[in-house]
Backbone as JSON Lines, residues from 0, in Angstrom:
{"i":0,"aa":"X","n":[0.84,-1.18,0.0],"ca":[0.0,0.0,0.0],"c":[0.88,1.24,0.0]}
{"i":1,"aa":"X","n":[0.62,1.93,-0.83],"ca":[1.54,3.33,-1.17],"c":[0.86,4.4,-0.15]}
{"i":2,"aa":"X","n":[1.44,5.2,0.36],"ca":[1.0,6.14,1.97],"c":[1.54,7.46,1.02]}
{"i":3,"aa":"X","n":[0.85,8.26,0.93],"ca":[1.17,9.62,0.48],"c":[1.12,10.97,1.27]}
{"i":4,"aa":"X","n":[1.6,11.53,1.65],"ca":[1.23,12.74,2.59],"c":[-0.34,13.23,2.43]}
{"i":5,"aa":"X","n":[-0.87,13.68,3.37],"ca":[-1.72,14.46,3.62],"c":[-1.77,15.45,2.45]}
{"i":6,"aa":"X","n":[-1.21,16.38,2.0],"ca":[-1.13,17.74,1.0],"c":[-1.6,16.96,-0.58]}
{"i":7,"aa":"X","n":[-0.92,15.72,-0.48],"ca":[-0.74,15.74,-2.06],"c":[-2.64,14.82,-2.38]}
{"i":8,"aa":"X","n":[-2.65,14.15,-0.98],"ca":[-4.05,13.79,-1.0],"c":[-5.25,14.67,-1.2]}
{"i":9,"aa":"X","n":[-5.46,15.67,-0.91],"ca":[-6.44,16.54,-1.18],"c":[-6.48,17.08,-2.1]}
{"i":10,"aa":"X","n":[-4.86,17.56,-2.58],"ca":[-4.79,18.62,-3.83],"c":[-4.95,18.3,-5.07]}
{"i":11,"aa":"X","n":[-5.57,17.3,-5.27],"ca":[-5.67,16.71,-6.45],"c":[-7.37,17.44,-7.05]}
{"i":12,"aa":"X","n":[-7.24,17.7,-8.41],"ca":[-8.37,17.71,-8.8],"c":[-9.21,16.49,-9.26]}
{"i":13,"aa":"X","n":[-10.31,16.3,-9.6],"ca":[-11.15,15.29,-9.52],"c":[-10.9,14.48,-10.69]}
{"i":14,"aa":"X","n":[-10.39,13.03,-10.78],"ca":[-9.95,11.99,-12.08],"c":[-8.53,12.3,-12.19]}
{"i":15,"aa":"X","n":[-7.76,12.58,-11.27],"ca":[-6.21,12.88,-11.58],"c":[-5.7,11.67,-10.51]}
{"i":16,"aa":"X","n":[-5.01,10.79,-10.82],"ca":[-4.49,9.54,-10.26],"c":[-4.32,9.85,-8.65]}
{"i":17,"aa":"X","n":[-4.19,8.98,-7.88],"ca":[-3.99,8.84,-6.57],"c":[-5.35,8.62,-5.68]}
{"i":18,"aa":"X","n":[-5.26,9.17,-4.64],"ca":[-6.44,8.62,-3.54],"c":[-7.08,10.13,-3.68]}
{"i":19,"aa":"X","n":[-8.67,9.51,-3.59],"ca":[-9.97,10.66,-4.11],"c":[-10.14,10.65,-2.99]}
{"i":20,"aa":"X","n":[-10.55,12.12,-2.53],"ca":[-11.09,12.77,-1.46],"c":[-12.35,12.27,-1.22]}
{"i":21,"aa":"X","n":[-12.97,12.19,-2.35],"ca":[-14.59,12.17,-2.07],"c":[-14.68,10.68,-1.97]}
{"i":22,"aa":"X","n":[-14.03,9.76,-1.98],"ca":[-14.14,8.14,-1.77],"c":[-14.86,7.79,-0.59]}
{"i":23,"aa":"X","n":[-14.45,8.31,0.73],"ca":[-15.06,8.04,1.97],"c":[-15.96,9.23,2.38]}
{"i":24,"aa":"X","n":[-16.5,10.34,1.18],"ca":[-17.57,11.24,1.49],"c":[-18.49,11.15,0.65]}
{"i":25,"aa":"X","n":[-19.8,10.94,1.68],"ca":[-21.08,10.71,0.88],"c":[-21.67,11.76,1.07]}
{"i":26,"aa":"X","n":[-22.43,12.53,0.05],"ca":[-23.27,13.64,0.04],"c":[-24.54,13.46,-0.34]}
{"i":27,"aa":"X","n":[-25.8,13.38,-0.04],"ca":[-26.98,13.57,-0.42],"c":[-28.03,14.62,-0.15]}
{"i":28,"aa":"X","n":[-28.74,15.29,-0.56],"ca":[-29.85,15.76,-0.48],"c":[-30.94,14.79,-0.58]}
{"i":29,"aa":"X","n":[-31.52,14.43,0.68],"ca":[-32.63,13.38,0.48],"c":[-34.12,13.29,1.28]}
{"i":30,"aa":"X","n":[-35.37,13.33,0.89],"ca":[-36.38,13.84,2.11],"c":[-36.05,12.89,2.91]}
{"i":31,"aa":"X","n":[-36.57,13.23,4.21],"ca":[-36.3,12.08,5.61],"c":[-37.7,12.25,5.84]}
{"i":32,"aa":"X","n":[-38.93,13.03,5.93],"ca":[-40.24,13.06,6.27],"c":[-41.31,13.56,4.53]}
{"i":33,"aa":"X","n":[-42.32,13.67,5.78],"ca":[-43.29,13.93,4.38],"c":[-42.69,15.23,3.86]}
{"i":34,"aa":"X","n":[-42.36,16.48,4.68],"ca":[-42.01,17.82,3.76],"c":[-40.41,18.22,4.11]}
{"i":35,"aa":"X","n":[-40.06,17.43,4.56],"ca":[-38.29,17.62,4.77],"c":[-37.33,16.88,4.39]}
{"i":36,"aa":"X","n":[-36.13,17.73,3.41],"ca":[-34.96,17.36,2.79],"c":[-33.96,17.82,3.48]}
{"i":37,"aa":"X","n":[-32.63,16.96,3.61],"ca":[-31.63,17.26,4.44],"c":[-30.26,17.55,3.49]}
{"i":38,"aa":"X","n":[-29.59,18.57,3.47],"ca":[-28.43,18.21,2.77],"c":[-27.2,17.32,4.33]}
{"i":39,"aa":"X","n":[-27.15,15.89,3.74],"ca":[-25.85,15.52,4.4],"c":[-24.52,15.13,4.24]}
{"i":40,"aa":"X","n":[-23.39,15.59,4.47],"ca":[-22.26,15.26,4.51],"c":[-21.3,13.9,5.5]}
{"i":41,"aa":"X","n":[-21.2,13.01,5.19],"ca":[-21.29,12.18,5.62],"c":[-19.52,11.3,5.35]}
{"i":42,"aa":"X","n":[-18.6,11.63,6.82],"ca":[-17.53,11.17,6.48],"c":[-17.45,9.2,6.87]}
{"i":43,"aa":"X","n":[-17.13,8.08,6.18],"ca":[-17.67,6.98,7.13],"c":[-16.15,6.63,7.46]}
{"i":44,"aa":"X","n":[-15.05,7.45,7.15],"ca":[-13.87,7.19,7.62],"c":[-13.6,7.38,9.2]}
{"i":45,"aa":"X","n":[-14.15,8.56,9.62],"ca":[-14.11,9.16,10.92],"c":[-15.11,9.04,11.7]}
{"i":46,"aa":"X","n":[-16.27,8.58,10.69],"ca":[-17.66,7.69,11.97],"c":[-18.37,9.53,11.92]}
{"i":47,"aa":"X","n":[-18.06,10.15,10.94],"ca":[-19.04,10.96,11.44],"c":[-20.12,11.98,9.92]}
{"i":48,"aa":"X","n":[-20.52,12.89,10.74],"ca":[-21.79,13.61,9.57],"c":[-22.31,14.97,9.89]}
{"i":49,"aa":"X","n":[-22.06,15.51,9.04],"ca":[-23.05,16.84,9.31],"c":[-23.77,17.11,8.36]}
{"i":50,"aa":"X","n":[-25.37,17.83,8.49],"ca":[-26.35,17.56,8.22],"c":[-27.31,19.1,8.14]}
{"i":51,"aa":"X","n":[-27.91,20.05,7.36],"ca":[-28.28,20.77,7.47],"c":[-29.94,20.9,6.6]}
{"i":52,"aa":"X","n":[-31.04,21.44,7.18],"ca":[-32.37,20.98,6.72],"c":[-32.41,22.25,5.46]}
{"i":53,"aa":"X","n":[-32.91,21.91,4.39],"ca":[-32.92,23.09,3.03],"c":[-34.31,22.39,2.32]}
{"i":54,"aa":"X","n":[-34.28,23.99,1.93],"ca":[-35.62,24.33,1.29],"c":[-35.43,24.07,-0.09]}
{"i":55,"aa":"X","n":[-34.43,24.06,-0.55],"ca":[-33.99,24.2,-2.2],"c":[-32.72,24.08,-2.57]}
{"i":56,"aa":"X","n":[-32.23,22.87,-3.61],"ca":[-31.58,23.61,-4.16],"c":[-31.54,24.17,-5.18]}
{"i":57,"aa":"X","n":[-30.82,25.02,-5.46],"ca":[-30.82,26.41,-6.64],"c":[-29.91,26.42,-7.73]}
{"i":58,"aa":"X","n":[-29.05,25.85,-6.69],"ca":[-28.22,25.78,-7.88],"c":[-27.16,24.22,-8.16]}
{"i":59,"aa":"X","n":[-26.69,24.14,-9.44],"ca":[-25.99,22.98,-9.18],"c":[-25.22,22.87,-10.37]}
{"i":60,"aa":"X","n":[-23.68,22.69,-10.8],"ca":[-22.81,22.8,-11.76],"c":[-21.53,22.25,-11.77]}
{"i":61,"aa":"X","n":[-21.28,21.44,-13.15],"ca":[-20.05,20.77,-12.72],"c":[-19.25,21.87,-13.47]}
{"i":62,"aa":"X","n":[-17.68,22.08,-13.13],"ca":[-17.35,22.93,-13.37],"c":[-15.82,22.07,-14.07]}
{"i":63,"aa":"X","n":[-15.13,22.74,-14.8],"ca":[-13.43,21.68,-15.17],"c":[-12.83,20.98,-13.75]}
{"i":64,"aa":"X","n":[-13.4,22.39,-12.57],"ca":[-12.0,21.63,-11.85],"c":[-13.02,20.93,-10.52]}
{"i":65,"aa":"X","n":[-14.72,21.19,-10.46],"ca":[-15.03,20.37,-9.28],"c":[-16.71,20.85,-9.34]}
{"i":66,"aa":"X","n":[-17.78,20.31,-8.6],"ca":[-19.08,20.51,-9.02],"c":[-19.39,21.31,-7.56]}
{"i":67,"aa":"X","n":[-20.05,22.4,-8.02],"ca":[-20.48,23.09,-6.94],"c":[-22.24,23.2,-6.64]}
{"i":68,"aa":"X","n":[-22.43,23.72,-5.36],"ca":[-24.04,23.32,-5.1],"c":[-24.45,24.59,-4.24]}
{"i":69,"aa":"X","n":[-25.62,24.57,-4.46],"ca":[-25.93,26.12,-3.61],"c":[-26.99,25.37,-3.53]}
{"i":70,"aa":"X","n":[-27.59,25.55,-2.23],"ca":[-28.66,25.27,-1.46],"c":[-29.54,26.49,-0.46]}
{"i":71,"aa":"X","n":[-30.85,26.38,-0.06],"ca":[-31.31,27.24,0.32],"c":[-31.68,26.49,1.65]}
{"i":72,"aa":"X","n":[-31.17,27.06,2.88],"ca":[-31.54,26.0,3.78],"c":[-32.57,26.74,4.85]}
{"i":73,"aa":"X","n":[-32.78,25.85,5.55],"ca":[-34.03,26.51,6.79],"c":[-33.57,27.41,7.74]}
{"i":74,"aa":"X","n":[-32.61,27.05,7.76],"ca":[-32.0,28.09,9.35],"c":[-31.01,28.3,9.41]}
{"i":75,"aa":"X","n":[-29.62,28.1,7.95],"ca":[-28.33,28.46,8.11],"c":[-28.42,29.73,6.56]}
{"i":76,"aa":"X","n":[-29.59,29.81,6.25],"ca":[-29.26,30.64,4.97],"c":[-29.08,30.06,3.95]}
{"i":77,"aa":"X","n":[-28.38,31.0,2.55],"ca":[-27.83,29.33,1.8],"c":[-26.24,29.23,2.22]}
{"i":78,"aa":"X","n":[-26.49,28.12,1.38],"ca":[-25.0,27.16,1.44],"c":[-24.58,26.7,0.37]}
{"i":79,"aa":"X","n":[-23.07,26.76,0.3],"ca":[-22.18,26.35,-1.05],"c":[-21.45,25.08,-0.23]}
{"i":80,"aa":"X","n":[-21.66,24.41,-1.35],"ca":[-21.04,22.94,-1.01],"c":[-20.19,23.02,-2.64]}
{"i":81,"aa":"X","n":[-19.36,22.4,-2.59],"ca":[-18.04,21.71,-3.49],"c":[-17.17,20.87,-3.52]}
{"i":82,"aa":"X","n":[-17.49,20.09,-4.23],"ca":[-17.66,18.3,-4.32],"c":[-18.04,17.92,-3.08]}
{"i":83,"aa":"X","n":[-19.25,18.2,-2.7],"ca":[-19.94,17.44,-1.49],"c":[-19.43,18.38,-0.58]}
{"i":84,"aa":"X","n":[-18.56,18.79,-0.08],"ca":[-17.98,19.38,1.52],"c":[-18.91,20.66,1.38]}
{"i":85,"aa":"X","n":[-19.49,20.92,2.68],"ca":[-19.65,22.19,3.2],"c":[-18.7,23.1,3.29]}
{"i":86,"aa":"X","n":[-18.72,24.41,2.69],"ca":[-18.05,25.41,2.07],"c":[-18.14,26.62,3.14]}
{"i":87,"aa":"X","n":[-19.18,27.17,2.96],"ca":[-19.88,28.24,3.42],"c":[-21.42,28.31,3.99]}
{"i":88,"aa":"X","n":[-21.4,29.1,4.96],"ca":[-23.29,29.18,4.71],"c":[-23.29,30.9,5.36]}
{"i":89,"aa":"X","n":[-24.47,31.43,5.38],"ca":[-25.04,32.44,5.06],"c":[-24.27,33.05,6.63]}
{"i":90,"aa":"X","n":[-25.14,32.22,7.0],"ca":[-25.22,32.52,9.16],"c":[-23.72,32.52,9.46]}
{"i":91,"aa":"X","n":[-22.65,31.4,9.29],"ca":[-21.66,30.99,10.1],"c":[-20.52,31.49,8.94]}
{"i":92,"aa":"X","n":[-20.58,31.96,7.98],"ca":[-18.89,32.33,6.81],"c":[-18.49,33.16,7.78]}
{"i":93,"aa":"X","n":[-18.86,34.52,8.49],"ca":[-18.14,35.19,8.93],"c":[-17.04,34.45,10.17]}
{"i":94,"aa":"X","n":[-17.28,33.62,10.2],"ca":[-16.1,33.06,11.6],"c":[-15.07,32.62,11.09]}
{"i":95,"aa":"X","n":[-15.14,32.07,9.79],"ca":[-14.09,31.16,8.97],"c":[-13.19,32.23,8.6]}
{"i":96,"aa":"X","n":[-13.8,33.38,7.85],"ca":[-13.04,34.28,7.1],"c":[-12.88,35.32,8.22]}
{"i":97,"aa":"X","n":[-13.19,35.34,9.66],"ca":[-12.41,35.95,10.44],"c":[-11.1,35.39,11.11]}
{"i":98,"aa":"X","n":[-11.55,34.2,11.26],"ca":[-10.22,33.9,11.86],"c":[-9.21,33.48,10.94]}
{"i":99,"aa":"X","n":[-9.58,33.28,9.5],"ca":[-8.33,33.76,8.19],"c":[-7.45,34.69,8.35]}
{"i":100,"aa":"X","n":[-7.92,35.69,8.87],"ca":[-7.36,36.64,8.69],"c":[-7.15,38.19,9.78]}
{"i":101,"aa":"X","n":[-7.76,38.01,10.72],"ca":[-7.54,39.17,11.86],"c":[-6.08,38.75,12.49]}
{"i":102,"aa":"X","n":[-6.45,37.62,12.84],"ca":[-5.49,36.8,13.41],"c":[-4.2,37.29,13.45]}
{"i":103,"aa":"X","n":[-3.93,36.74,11.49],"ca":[-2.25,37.36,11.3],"c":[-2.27,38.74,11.08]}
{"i":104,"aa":"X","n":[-3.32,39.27,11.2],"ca":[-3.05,41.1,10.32],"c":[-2.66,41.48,11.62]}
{"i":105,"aa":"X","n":[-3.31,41.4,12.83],"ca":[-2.86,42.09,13.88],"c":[-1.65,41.51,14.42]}
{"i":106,"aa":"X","n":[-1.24,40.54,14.28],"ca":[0.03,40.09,14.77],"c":[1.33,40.34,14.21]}
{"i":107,"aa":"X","n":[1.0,41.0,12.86],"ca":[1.93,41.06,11.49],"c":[2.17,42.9,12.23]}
{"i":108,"aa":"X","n":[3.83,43.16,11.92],"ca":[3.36,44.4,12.45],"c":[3.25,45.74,11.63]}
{"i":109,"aa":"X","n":[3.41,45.29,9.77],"ca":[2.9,46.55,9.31],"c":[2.61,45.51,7.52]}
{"i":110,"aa":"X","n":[1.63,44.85,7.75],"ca":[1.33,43.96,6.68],"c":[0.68,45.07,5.83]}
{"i":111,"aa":"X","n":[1.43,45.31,4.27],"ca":[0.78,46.37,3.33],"c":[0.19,45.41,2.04]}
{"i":112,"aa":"X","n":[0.78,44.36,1.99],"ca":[0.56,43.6,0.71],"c":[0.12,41.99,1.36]}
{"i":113,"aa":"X","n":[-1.12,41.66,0.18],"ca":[-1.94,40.21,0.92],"c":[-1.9,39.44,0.19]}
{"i":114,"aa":"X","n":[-1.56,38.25,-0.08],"ca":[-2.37,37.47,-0.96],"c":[-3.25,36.36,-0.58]}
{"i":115,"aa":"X","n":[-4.27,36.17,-0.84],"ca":[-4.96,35.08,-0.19],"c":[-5.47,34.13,-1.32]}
{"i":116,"aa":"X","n":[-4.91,32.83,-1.28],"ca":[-5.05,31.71,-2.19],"c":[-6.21,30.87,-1.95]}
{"i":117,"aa":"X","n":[-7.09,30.48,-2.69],"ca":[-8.11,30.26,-2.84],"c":[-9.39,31.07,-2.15]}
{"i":118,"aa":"X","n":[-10.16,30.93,-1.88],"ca":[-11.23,31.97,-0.96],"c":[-12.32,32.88,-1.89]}
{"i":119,"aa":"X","n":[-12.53,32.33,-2.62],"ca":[-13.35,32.37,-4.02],"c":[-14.8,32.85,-3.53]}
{"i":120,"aa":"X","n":[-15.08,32.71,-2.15],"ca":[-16.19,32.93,-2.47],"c":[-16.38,34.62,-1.39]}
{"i":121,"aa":"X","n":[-14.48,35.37,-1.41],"ca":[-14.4,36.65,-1.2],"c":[-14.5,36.89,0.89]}
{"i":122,"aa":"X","n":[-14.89,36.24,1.17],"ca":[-15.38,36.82,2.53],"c":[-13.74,36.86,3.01]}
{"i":123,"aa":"X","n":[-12.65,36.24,3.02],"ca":[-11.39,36.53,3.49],"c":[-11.1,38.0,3.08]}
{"i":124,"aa":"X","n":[-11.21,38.18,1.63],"ca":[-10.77,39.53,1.12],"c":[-11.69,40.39,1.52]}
{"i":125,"aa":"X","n":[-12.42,40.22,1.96],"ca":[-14.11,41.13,2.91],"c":[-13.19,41.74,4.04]}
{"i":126,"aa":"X","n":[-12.58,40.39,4.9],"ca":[-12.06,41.0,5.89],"c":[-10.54,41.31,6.07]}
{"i":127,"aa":"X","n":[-10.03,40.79,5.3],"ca":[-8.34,41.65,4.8],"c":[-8.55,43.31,4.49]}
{"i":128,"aa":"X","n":[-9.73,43.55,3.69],"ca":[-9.42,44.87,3.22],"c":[-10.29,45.51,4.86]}
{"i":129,"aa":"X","n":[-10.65,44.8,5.46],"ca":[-10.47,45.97,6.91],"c":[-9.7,46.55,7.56]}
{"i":130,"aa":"X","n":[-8.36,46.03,7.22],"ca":[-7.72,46.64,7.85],"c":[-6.76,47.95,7.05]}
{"i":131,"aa":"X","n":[-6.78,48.99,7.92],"ca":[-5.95,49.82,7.04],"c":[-4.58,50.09,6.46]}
{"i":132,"aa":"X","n":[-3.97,49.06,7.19],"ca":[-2.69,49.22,6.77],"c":[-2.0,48.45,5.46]}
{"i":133,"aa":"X","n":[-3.08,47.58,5.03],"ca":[-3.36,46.53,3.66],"c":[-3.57,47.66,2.7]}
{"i":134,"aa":"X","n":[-2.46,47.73,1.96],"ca":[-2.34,48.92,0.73],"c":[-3.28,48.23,-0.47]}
{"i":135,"aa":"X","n":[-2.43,46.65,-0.29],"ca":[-2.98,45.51,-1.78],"c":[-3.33,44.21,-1.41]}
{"i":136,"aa":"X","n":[-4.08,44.03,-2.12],"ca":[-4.74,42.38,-1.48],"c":[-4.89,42.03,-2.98]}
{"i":137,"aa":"X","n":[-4.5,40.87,-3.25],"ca":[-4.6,39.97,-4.61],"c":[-5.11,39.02,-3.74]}
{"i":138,"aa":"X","n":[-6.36,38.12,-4.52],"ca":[-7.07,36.87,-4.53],"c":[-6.73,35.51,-5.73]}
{"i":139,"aa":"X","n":[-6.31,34.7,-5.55],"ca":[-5.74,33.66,-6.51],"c":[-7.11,32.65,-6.22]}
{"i":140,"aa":"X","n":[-7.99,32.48,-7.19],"ca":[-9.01,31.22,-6.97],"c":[-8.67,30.61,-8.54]}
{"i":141,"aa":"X","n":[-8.73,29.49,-8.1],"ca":[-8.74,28.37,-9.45],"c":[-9.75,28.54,-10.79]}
{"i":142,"aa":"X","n":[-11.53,28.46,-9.76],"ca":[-12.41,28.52,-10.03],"c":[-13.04,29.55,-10.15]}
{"i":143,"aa":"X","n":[-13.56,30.4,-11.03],"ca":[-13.75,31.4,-11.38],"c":[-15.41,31.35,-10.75]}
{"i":144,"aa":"X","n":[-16.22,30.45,-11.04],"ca":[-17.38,30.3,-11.12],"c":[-17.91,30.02,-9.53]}
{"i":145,"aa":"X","n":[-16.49,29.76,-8.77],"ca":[-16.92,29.83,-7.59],"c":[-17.14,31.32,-6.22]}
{"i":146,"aa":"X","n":[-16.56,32.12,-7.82],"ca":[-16.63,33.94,-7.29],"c":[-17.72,34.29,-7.68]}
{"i":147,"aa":"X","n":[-18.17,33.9,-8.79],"ca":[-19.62,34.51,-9.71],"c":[-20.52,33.9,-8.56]}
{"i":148,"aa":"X","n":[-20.65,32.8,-8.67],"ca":[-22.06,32.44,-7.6],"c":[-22.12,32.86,-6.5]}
{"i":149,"aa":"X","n":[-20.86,33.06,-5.5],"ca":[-20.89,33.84,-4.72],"c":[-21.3,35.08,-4.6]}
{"i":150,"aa":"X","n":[-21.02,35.84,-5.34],"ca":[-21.52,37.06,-5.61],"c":[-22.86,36.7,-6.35]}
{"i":151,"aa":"X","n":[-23.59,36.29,-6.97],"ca":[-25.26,35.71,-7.34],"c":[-25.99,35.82,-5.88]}
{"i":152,"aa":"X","n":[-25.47,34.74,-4.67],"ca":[-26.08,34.07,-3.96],"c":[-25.82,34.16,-2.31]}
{"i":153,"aa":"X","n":[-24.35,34.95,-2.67],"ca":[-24.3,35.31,-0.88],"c":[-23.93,36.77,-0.86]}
């Protein structure tokens, strides 16, 4: 059995040789009652799942480098999922893309230039350009289409 680091396991895009991310992640949108659908994420490597109740989804697209999903959910807002993983949602992005980034700006002691690699769907660069001493902030996303919907939908 060939053991590969952690980095090179994830970074793969989808049909490019080695071990698939999404192998031990199951994703469904599926009703569980008469008027309720669940989007779930479901790891069976780690014994575990998270699970959020939605009204819709809205959107849905495979893209060159991975298929993205926008959902309208009951009580988190919507949500971007890509290739199955929970991404973002309406209620909870601001915590992710705060602690991206306050973190090192205030610890950094005169950070003028940013770059932030991947984060496509902007809320890092939301909160990079708060601070004032950030002259330039460049954004590097792969996926282009994962900035457009963002901006569509959140």
């Amino acid at each position: 059995m060939r053991v590969e680091p952690a980095a090179s396991r994830y970074n793969r895009r989808p049909g490019q040789p080695g071990i698939d991310r999404m192998k031990d992640t199951m994703m469904t949108a599926t009703p569980t009652g008469a008027a309720e659908t669940w989007f779930s994420e479901q790891h069976a490597r780690s014994g575990s799942s998270f699970g959020l109740r939605v009204n819709a989804r809205l959107h849905s697209e495979q893209t060159p480098f991975q298929t993205i999903e926008i959902y309208d959910t009951t009580d988190w807002g919507k949500l971007m999922v890509i290739d199955g993983c929970t991404m973002v949602s309406t209620r909870d992005n601001f915590l992710y893309h705060e602690m991206m980034s306050h973190p090192v700006l205030f610890t950094h002691a005169r950070a003028k230039r940013v770059v932030i690699i991947g984060g496509g769907d902007c809320g890092t660069l939301r909160e990079v350009l708060k601070h004032e001493e950030v002259e330039q902030a460049i954004q590097v996303e792969i996926d282009e289409r994962v900035t457009r919907l963002a901006e569509q939908y959140f």
